[in-house]
Coordinates of C-alpha atoms and ligand atoms in Angstrom, one line a residue:
X1 CA 15.5 -15.9 -20.2
X2 CA 12.9 -14.1 -22.3
X3 CA 10.4 -12.2 -20.1
X4 CA 7.2 -10.4 -21.1
X5 CA 6.4 -8.0 -18.3
X6 CA 2.9 -6.6 -18.3
X7 CA 1.9 -3.7 -16.1
X8 CA -0.6 -0.9 -15.9
X9 CA 2.2 1.6 -14.8
X10 CA 5.8 2.1 -15.8
X11 CA 7.9 5.0 -14.6
X12 CA 8.7 7.6 -15.8
X13 CA 5.9 7.2 -18.4
X14 CA 2.9 6.5 -16.3
X15 CA 3.0 6.3 -12.5
X16 CA 0.6 6.7 -9.6
X17 CA 2.6 4.8 -7.0
X18 CA 5.2 2.2 -6.3
X19 CA 4.0 -0.1 -9.1
X20 CA 5.3 2.3 -11.6
X21 CA 8.8 2.4 -10.1
X22 CA 9.0 -1.4 -9.7
X23 CA 7.8 -2.0 -13.3
X24 CA 10.7 0.1 -14.5
X25 CA 13.4 -0.9 -12.0
X26 CA 12.8 -4.7 -11.9
X27 CA 13.0 -5.1 -15.7
X28 CA 16.0 -2.9 -15.8
X29 CA 17.7 -5.0 -13.1
X30 CA 16.8 -8.3 -14.9
X31 CA 18.2 -6.9 -18.2
X32 CA 21.4 -6.0 -16.4
X33 CA 21.7 -9.7 -15.4
X34 CA 21.5 -10.6 -19.1
X35 CA 17.8 -11.4 -19.5
X36 CA 15.7 -10.3 -22.5
X37 CA 12.9 -8.4 -20.9
X38 CA 10.1 -6.6 -22.8
X39 CA 7.6 -4.4 -20.9
X40 CA 4.1 -3.8 -22.1
X41 CA 1.9 -0.9 -20.9
X42 CA -1.0 1.1 -22.3
X43 CA -0.4 4.3 -24.3
X44 CA -2.3 6.6 -22.0
X45 CA -3.1 10.1 -22.9
X46 CA -0.4 11.5 -20.6
X47 CA 2.2 9.4 -22.3
X48 CA 1.2 10.7 -25.7
X49 CA 1.0 14.3 -24.5
X50 CA 4.5 14.0 -23.0
X51 CA 5.7 13.3 -26.5
X52 CA 8.3 10.7 -25.7
X53 CA 10.0 9.6 -28.9
X54 CA 8.5 6.3 -30.1
X55 CA 8.7 4.1 -33.1
X56 CA 5.8 2.2 -34.6
X57 CA 6.7 -1.5 -34.4
X58 CA 3.4 -3.2 -35.1
X59 CA 0.9 -1.4 -37.4
X60 CA -2.8 -1.3 -36.6
X61 CA -4.3 -4.6 -35.8
X62 CA -8.0 -5.5 -35.3
X63 CA -8.5 -7.8 -32.4
X64 CA -11.7 -9.4 -31.3
X65 CA -12.4 -9.5 -27.6
X66 CA -15.9 -10.7 -26.8
X67 CA -18.3 -8.7 -28.9
X68 CA -15.9 -5.9 -29.5
X69 CA -13.4 -5.5 -32.3
X70 CA -10.6 -3.2 -31.0
X71 CA -7.9 -1.7 -33.1
X72 CA -4.5 -1.1 -31.7
X73 CA -1.0 -0.2 -32.8
X74 CA 2.3 -1.0 -30.9
X75 CA 4.8 1.8 -30.3
X76 CA 8.2 1.2 -28.9
X77 CA 10.6 3.1 -26.7
X78 CA 13.2 2.2 -24.2
X79 CA 13.5 2.6 -20.4
X80 CA 15.7 5.6 -19.8
X81 CA 19.4 4.7 -19.6
X82 CA 18.8 1.2 -20.9
X83 CA 18.0 -0.7 -24.1
X84 CA 15.0 -2.4 -22.5
X85 CA 12.1 -2.2 -24.8
X86 CA 8.8 -0.8 -23.6
X87 CA 5.9 -1.5 -25.9
X88 CA 3.0 0.9 -25.7
X89 CA -0.4 -0.4 -26.6
X90 CA -2.0 2.5 -28.5
X91 CA -5.8 2.1 -28.5
X92 CA -7.3 5.5 -28.0
X93 CA -10.8 4.2 -27.6
X94 CA -9.6 2.7 -24.3
X95 CA -6.6 4.6 -23.1
X96 CA -7.0 8.2 -24.3
X97 CA -8.5 9.3 -21.0
X98 CA -7.6 11.9 -18.3
X99 CA -6.5 9.3 -15.7
X100 CA -4.6 6.0 -15.7
X101 CA -7.3 4.4 -13.7
X102 CA -10.5 5.7 -15.1
X103 CA -13.3 4.4 -12.8
X104 CA -15.3 4.2 -16.0
X105 CA -17.8 1.4 -16.7
X106 CA -15.4 -0.4 -19.1
X107 CA -12.4 -0.6 -16.7
X108 CA -12.4 -4.4 -17.1
X109 CA -12.2 -4.0 -20.9
X110 CA -9.3 -1.6 -20.7
X111 CA -7.1 -4.0 -18.7
X112 CA -8.3 -7.3 -20.1
X113 CA -7.4 -5.8 -23.4
X114 CA -3.9 -4.9 -22.1
X115 CA -3.2 -8.6 -21.5
X116 CA -4.7 -9.8 -24.7
X117 CA -2.8 -7.1 -26.7
X118 CA 0.5 -7.9 -24.9
X119 CA 0.2 -11.6 -26.0
X120 CA -0.6 -10.5 -29.6
X121 CA 2.4 -8.2 -29.6
X122 CA 4.6 -11.2 -28.6
X123 CA 3.1 -13.1 -31.5
X124 CA 3.7 -10.3 -33.9
X125 CA 7.3 -10.0 -32.8
X126 CA 7.9 -13.7 -32.8
X127 CA 8.9 -13.3 -29.1
X128 CA 8.5 -16.7 -27.3
X129 CA 8.5 -15.7 -23.6
X130 CA 9.8 -18.2 -21.0
X131 CA 7.9 -16.1 -18.5
X132 CA 4.9 -13.8 -18.7
X133 CA 5.2 -11.7 -15.6
X134 CA 1.8 -10.2 -14.7
X135 CA 1.3 -7.4 -12.1
X136 CA -1.8 -6.9 -9.9
X137 CA -5.3 -7.5 -11.0
X138 CA -4.9 -5.5 -14.2
X139 CA -3.1 -8.4 -15.8
X140 CA -4.7 -11.1 -13.7
X141 CA -6.6 -12.7 -16.6
X142 CA -3.4 -13.3 -18.6
X143 CA -2.6 -16.8 -17.2
X144 CA -6.0 -18.2 -18.0
X145 CA -6.2 -16.4 -21.4
X146 CA -2.8 -17.9 -22.3
X147 CA -4.0 -21.4 -21.3
X148 CA -7.3 -21.2 -23.3
X149 CA -7.5 -18.5 -26.0
X150 CA -3.8 -18.9 -27.0
X151 CA -3.5 -22.7 -26.3
X152 CA -3.2 -23.4 -30.0
X153 CA -0.1 -21.3 -30.4
X154 CA 3.2 -23.2 -30.1
X155 CA 5.0 -19.9 -29.6
X156 CA 3.8 -20.1 -26.0
X157 CA 4.2 -23.9 -25.4
X158 CA 7.1 -23.3 -22.9
X159 CA 5.7 -20.2 -21.4
X160 CA 5.1 -20.0 -17.7
X161 CA 3.3 -17.3 -15.8
X162 CA 4.1 -15.3 -12.6
X163 CA 1.6 -13.0 -10.9
X164 CA 3.0 -10.4 -8.6
X165 CA 0.6 -9.0 -6.0
X166 CA 1.5 -5.4 -5.2
X167 CA -1.6 -4.8 -3.3
X168 CA -4.4 -7.3 -2.5
X169 CA -6.7 -4.4 -1.5
X170 CA -7.5 -3.9 -5.2
X171 CA -8.8 -7.0 -6.8
X172 CA -10.6 -6.0 -10.0
X173 CA -13.9 -7.6 -9.1
X174 CA -16.7 -7.2 -11.7
X175 CA -20.1 -8.6 -12.3
X176 CA -19.9 -12.1 -13.8
X177 CA -21.5 -11.0 -17.0
X178 CA -18.4 -9.1 -18.1
X179 CA -17.1 -12.6 -19.1
X180 CA -18.4 -12.0 -22.6
X181 CA -16.7 -8.5 -22.7
X182 CA -13.3 -9.9 -21.8
X183 CA -13.4 -12.7 -24.3
X184 CA -13.5 -15.6 -21.9
X185 CA -16.9 -17.0 -22.4
X186 CA -15.5 -20.2 -23.9
X187 CA -13.1 -20.5 -20.9
X188 CA -15.9 -20.2 -18.3
X189 CA -15.4 -23.8 -17.0
X190 CA -11.8 -22.9 -16.2
X191 CA -12.9 -20.1 -13.9
X192 CA -14.0 -20.3 -10.2
X193 CA -17.5 -21.7 -10.5
X194 CA -18.8 -20.6 -7.1
X195 CA -17.7 -17.1 -7.7
X196 CA -19.4 -17.1 -11.1
X197 CA -22.6 -18.4 -9.6
X198 CA -22.4 -15.7 -7.0
X199 CA -22.3 -13.3 -9.9
X200 CA -18.6 -12.2 -9.6
X201 CA -15.5 -12.3 -11.7
X202 CA -12.3 -11.3 -9.9
X203 CA -9.3 -10.6 -12.0
X204 CA -7.0 -11.0 -9.0
X205 CA -8.5 -14.3 -7.9
X206 CA -8.4 -15.6 -11.5
X207 CA -4.7 -14.8 -11.6
X208 CA -4.0 -16.4 -8.2
X209 CA -5.7 -19.6 -9.3
X210 CA -4.0 -19.8 -12.8
X211 CA -0.6 -18.4 -12.5
X212 CA 2.3 -20.9 -12.3
X213 CA 3.7 -18.9 -9.4
X214 CA 2.6 -16.0 -7.3
X215 CA 4.9 -13.5 -5.7
X216 CA 4.3 -10.6 -3.5
X217 CA 6.5 -7.7 -2.6
X218 CA 7.8 -8.6 0.8
X219 CA 8.2 -11.8 2.9
X220 CA 6.0 -10.4 5.8
X221 CA 3.2 -9.4 3.4
X222 CA 3.4 -12.9 1.9
X223 CA 2.6 -14.3 5.3
X224 CA 0.0 -11.7 6.1
X225 CA -2.1 -12.1 3.0
X226 CA -2.6 -15.8 3.9
X227 CA -4.5 -14.6 7.1
X228 CA -8.1 -13.4 7.2
X229 CA -7.0 -10.1 8.7
X230 CA -5.0 -9.1 5.6
X231 CA -6.2 -11.4 2.9
X232 CA -9.2 -9.2 1.9
X233 CA -11.2 -12.3 1.2
X234 CA -8.5 -14.2 -0.8
X235 CA -6.5 -15.6 2.1
X236 CA -7.9 -19.1 1.8
X237 CA -7.1 -19.2 -2.0
X238 CA -3.6 -18.0 -1.2
X239 CA -3.1 -20.6 1.5
X240 CA -4.2 -23.2 -1.1
X241 CA -1.3 -22.1 -3.3
X242 CA 1.3 -21.5 -0.6
X243 CA 3.7 -23.9 -2.3
X244 CA 4.1 -21.5 -5.2
X245 CA 3.7 -18.2 -3.2
X246 CA 6.8 -16.3 -2.6
X247 CA 7.6 -13.0 -0.8
X248 CA 10.4 -11.1 -2.6
X249 CA 11.3 -7.7 -1.2
X250 CA 11.3 -4.8 -3.7
X251 CA 14.5 -2.9 -4.3
X252 CA 15.1 0.6 -5.4
X253 CA 16.7 2.0 -8.6
X254 CA 19.7 3.9 -7.3
X255 CA 20.2 5.6 -10.7
X256 CA 17.0 7.4 -9.9
X257 CA 16.9 7.3 -6.1
X258 CA 20.2 8.0 -4.5
X259 CA 21.4 11.2 -2.8
X260 CA 24.8 10.8 -4.4
X261 CA 23.6 11.4 -7.9
X262 CA 20.0 12.6 -7.7
X263 CA 19.6 15.0 -10.6
X264 CA 16.4 16.5 -9.1
X265 CA 18.2 17.9 -6.0
X266 CA 19.9 21.2 -5.6
X267 CA 22.9 19.4 -3.9
X268 CA 24.0 15.8 -3.6
X269 CA 25.4 14.2 -0.5
X270 CA 26.5 10.9 1.0
X271 CA 26.7 9.2 4.4
X272 CA 30.3 10.6 4.7
X273 CA 29.4 14.1 3.8
X274 CA 25.9 15.3 4.7
X275 CA 26.4 19.0 4.0
X276 CA 24.3 18.8 0.8
X277 CA 21.3 17.5 2.9
X278 CA 21.1 20.8 4.8
X279 CA 21.1 22.6 1.4
X280 CA 18.2 20.4 0.3
X281 CA 16.4 21.2 3.5
X282 CA 16.7 24.9 2.9
X283 CA 15.6 24.5 -0.7
X284 CA 12.6 22.4 0.5
X285 CA 11.5 25.0 3.0
X286 CA 12.1 27.8 0.6
X287 CA 10.0 26.1 -2.0
X288 CA 7.1 25.4 0.3
X289 CA 7.4 28.9 1.9
X290 CA 8.3 27.7 5.4
X291 CA 10.9 29.6 7.4
X292 CA 14.2 27.8 7.8
X293 CA 15.2 27.5 11.5
X294 CA 18.4 25.6 12.3
X295 CA 17.8 22.6 14.5
X296 CA 14.0 22.4 14.0
X297 CA 13.2 19.0 12.6
X298 CA 11.2 18.7 9.4
X299 CA 8.8 15.7 9.0
X300 CA 8.1 14.7 5.4
X301 CA 5.2 12.8 3.8
X302 CA 4.9 11.7 0.2
X303 CA 1.9 9.5 -0.4
X304 CA -1.3 8.6 -2.1
X305 CA -3.9 9.8 0.3
X306 CA -5.7 6.5 0.8
X307 CA -7.1 4.6 3.8
X308 CA -4.2 2.1 3.4
X309 CA -1.7 4.7 4.4
X310 CA -2.9 5.0 8.0
X311 CA -3.5 8.7 8.0
X312 CA -6.6 8.4 10.2
X313 CA -4.2 8.5 13.1
X314 CA -3.1 11.9 12.1
X315 CA -6.4 13.6 13.0
X316 CA -5.4 13.3 16.7
X317 CA -1.6 12.9 16.5
X318 CA -0.6 15.9 14.3
X319 CA -2.5 18.7 16.0
X320 CA -1.1 17.5 19.4
X321 CA 2.4 17.2 18.0
X322 CA 2.2 20.8 16.6
X323 CA 1.0 22.1 20.0
X324 CA 3.7 20.3 22.0
X325 CA 6.8 20.5 19.9
X326 CA 8.6 22.9 17.6
X327 CA 8.5 20.9 14.4
X328 CA 7.7 21.5 10.8
X329 CA 5.8 19.2 8.4
X330 CA 5.8 19.1 4.6
X331 CA 3.2 17.0 2.9
X332 CA 3.0 16.0 -0.8
X333 CA 0.0 13.9 -1.8
X334 CA -3.4 13.7 -3.4
X335 CA -6.3 11.4 -3.1
X336 CA -9.1 11.2 -0.5
X337 CA -10.7 14.5 0.4
X338 CA -10.8 14.0 4.2
X339 CA -7.0 13.6 4.4
X340 CA -6.5 16.5 2.0
X341 CA -8.8 18.6 4.2
X342 CA -6.9 17.7 7.3
X343 CA -3.5 18.8 5.8
X344 CA -5.1 22.0 4.4
X345 CA -6.6 22.8 7.7
X346 CA -3.3 22.2 9.5
X347 CA -1.4 24.4 7.1
X348 CA -4.0 27.2 7.7
X349 CA -3.8 26.9 11.5
X350 CA 0.1 26.7 11.5
X351 CA 1.3 28.3 8.3
X352 CA 4.9 28.6 9.6
X353 CA 5.0 25.0 10.5
X354 CA 3.0 23.0 7.9
X355 CA 3.0 23.1 4.1
X356 CA 0.7 20.9 2.1
X357 CA 1.1 20.4 -1.7
X358 CA -1.9 18.6 -3.2
X359 CA -0.5 17.4 -6.5
X360 CA 1.7 14.7 -8.0
X361 CA 5.3 16.0 -8.4
X362 CA 8.3 13.8 -9.0
X363 CA 10.8 16.6 -8.3
X364 CA 9.1 17.6 -5.0
X365 CA 9.0 13.9 -4.0
X366 CA 12.8 13.7 -4.3
X367 CA 13.3 17.0 -2.5
X368 CA 11.1 15.9 0.4
X369 CA 13.0 12.6 0.7
X370 CA 16.3 14.6 0.8
X371 CA 15.3 17.8 2.7
X372 CA 13.3 16.3 5.5
X373 CA 14.8 15.0 8.7
X374 CA 12.3 12.2 9.3
X375 CA 9.7 10.5 7.1
X376 CA 6.2 9.6 8.3
X377 CA 4.6 6.4 7.0
X378 CA 2.1 4.9 9.5
X379 CA 0.4 2.6 7.0
X380 CA -2.4 0.3 8.2
X381 CA -0.9 -2.2 5.8
X382 CA 2.0 -1.9 3.3
X383 CA 2.8 -4.7 0.8
X384 CA 6.3 -3.4 0.5
X385 CA 6.5 0.4 0.4
X386 CA 9.3 2.2 -1.5
X387 CA 9.2 5.5 0.3
X388 CA 10.7 4.2 3.5
X389 CA 13.6 2.7 1.5
X390 CA 14.1 6.0 -0.3
X391 CA 14.1 7.7 3.1
X392 CA 16.6 5.3 4.5
X393 CA 18.9 5.8 1.5
X394 CA 18.5 9.6 1.9
X395 CA 19.4 9.8 5.6
X396 CA 15.8 10.6 6.5
X397 CA 14.9 8.0 9.2
X398 CA 11.3 6.7 8.7
X399 CA 8.7 6.4 11.4
X400 CA 6.5 3.5 10.4
X401 CA 3.8 1.0 11.6
X402 CA 5.4 -2.4 11.8
X403 CA 3.5 -4.2 9.0
X404 CA 4.3 -5.8 5.6
X405 CA 7.4 -4.5 3.9
X406 CA 7.8 -1.8 6.6
X407 CA 8.5 -4.6 9.1
X408 CA 11.0 -6.1 6.7
X409 CA 13.0 -2.9 6.1
X410 CA 12.8 -0.7 9.2
X411 CA 14.4 -1.8 12.4
X412 CA 13.7 0.1 15.6
X413 CA 16.6 2.4 16.6
X414 CA 18.0 2.0 20.1
X415 CA 20.0 5.0 21.2
X416 CA 21.8 3.0 23.8
X417 CA 23.6 0.7 21.4
X418 CA 23.2 2.7 18.2
X419 CA 21.5 -0.2 16.4
X420 CA 18.5 0.2 14.1
X421 CA 17.6 2.4 11.2
X422 CA 14.3 4.0 12.0
X423 CA 11.3 4.0 14.3
X424 CA 8.6 1.5 14.2
X425 CA 5.4 1.0 16.3
X426 CA 3.7 -2.4 16.7
X427 CA 0.0 -1.5 17.3
X428 CA -1.8 0.6 14.8
X429 CA -3.2 3.2 17.2
X430 CA -2.7 6.8 18.3
X431 CA -0.6 5.7 21.3
X432 CA 1.8 3.7 19.1
X433 CA 2.4 6.5 16.6
X434 CA 2.7 9.1 19.4
X435 CA 5.3 6.9 21.1
X436 CA 7.3 6.5 18.0
X437 CA 7.4 10.2 17.2
X438 CA 8.2 11.1 20.8
X439 CA 11.2 8.7 20.8
X440 CA 12.3 10.0 17.4
X441 CA 12.3 13.6 18.8
X442 CA 14.3 12.5 21.8
X443 CA 16.9 10.8 19.6
X444 CA 17.0 13.9 17.3
X445 CA 18.3 16.0 20.2
X446 CA 21.3 13.7 20.6
X447 CA 23.3 14.7 17.5
X448 CA 25.7 11.8 17.7
X449 CA 23.0 9.2 18.0
X450 CA 21.2 10.8 15.1
X451 CA 24.2 10.7 12.8
X452 CA 24.6 7.0 13.7
X453 CA 21.0 6.4 12.9
X454 CA 21.3 8.1 9.5
X455 CA 24.4 6.2 8.7
X456 CA 22.8 2.9 9.5
X457 CA 20.1 3.4 6.8
X458 CA 22.4 5.0 4.3
X459 CA 25.0 2.3 4.4
X460 CA 22.7 -0.5 3.6
X461 CA 22.2 -1.7 0.0
X462 CA 18.6 -1.1 -0.9
X463 CA 19.1 -1.7 -4.6
X464 CA 17.5 -4.2 -6.9
X465 CA 20.9 -5.8 -7.5
X466 CA 20.5 -7.6 -4.3
X467 CA 16.9 -8.8 -4.9
X468 CA 16.8 -9.5 -8.6
X469 CA 18.4 -12.9 -8.4
X470 CA 15.4 -14.2 -6.4
X471 CA 13.1 -13.5 -9.3
X472 CA 15.7 -15.0 -11.8
X473 CA 15.8 -18.1 -9.6
X474 CA 12.1 -18.4 -9.5
X475 CA 11.8 -18.0 -13.3
X476 CA 14.4 -20.8 -13.7
X477 CA 12.6 -23.1 -11.3
X478 CA 9.4 -22.7 -13.4
X479 CA 11.0 -23.5 -16.7
X480 CA 9.9 -26.8 -18.2
Ligands
ADP1 P1 2.2 2.9 -3.0 O1 2.7 2.1 -4.2 O2 1.3 2.1 -2.2 O3 1.7 4.2 -3.4 P2 5.1 3.0 -2.4 O4 5.8 3.6 -1.2 O5 5.5 1.7 -2.8 O6 3.5 3.1 -2.1 O7 5.4 4.0 -3.6 C1 4.9 5.3 -3.7 C2 5.6 5.9 -4.9 O8 4.7 6.9 -5.4 C3 6.9 6.6 -4.5 O9 7.8 6.6 -5.6 C4 6.4 8.0 -4.2 O10 7.4 8.9 -4.3 C5 5.4 8.2 -5.2 N1 4.3 9.2 -4.9 C6 3.2 9.0 -4.2 N2 2.5 10.2 -4.2 C7 3.2 11.1 -4.9 C8 3.0 12.4 -5.2 N3 1.9 13.1 -4.8 N4 3.9 13.0 -6.0 C9 5.0 12.4 -6.4 N5 5.3 11.1 -6.1 C10 4.4 10.4 -5.4
GLC2 C1 1.7 -1.2 -4.1 C2 1.9 -1.2 -2.6 C3 3.3 -0.8 -2.1 C4 4.4 -1.4 -2.9 C5 4.1 -1.1 -4.4 C6 5.2 -1.7 -5.3 O1 1.3 0.0 -4.5 O2 0.9 -0.4 -1.9 O3 3.5 -1.2 -0.7 O4 5.6 -0.9 -2.6 O5 2.9 -1.6 -4.8 O6 5.3 -3.0 -5.2

């Protein structure tokens, strides 16, 4: 099938979180199954500055969107190690900015334009997609745009749309008067009338109402977002579309994330020979200037520092843990100041036990996955989560809150029968997290049990190869 895949992030070119990884790995896996997948993403400043080799495939084109005429060119490259085309939308007026998500007053224009330009690129290339696969609110307007603005074009007469919700917490909700800016004034009657009257236009809701099918990134999250507690105001709309709403668990790209062949590690290893893992641990501690002490467990964290990730529990749990047990902690992450301040504070109070690196670093992320003994991920909610799967694959049992994709991937370890692959607490509170960490430390002391636990995670297949067929089947079901 021909698939046009539109996303605001694609690794390794532009990534702030899991969306970037998925937008590279899923197209790659679909292509490996024989599908013709084309990925479209903005040409952000950081991509230009990294000087990835590109070729110009569509020369500058003036496109009207509302009152604006925007000029863009299309540059092409391929996903590393594949021949999957990635088309960059070069429009410096919109994308030549310091950050991927700008927070500027024209954020709606930046991403409405991404969708519009992607469809124009398809036209220019004569690429008639069977599926336009949209991701998160940033491409939420595409289904209705296709149905209205592009309705005349027979190129799209067999095109069906899929919207994947990676995180319902971000909905792209703007004042209703942006309708003119995004070129949808004429399509106003297709939009949610009550919302418009209330003065709002939500990109995510528009996508939910107009896409032919909706997916989200784990079966549990698919159920959760239909409930008020996790639906962030959209649960009723999702219940209304439950016949076409599917939860498909993400996979991981084991060309990039596998301890057997990870090019970013000082040593590789496997479930049968874990020696390299200890080398990675030494390298990690060395790099973060913590003393290596045999047998002392290292906890790792790699994360956006956001409310979603559940770090509010750490204010009480981590100081107590550091007082009561001989452990080390390595944290990589940036974002909200209060969490950054907590980790900075802990590293000052316990400089031999805690290291905090406040930046975005792909190599350090890999080294933490490999060099830590356990991975902390107490998310309040987690649509899927990739880091716990990376941890499982790297023999670094995760400690998680049982929610969303964490509930679908991490099974509580039981030292008595050796079953399970990690540690998982049910109730999001200090007691729950303390209990899970306490039990993990108890298991850590039983080397045989620990080895078994590591093996359980490492031996499972977390790759996209297992999951990709669910997308392919869905695409096929939608075909006219
Ligand atoms: P989310 O998408 O909600 O951030 P995921 O677990 O799905 O959560 O994916 C997070 C991805 O972002 C992982 O690949 C992780 O390694 C990466 N990541 C997050 N913060 C950083 C950071 N500071 N440096 C490097 N990689 C990071
Ligand atoms: C979002 C979610 C995360 C998920 C990722 C990729 O950022 O927060 O749970 O793994 O998207 O789908």
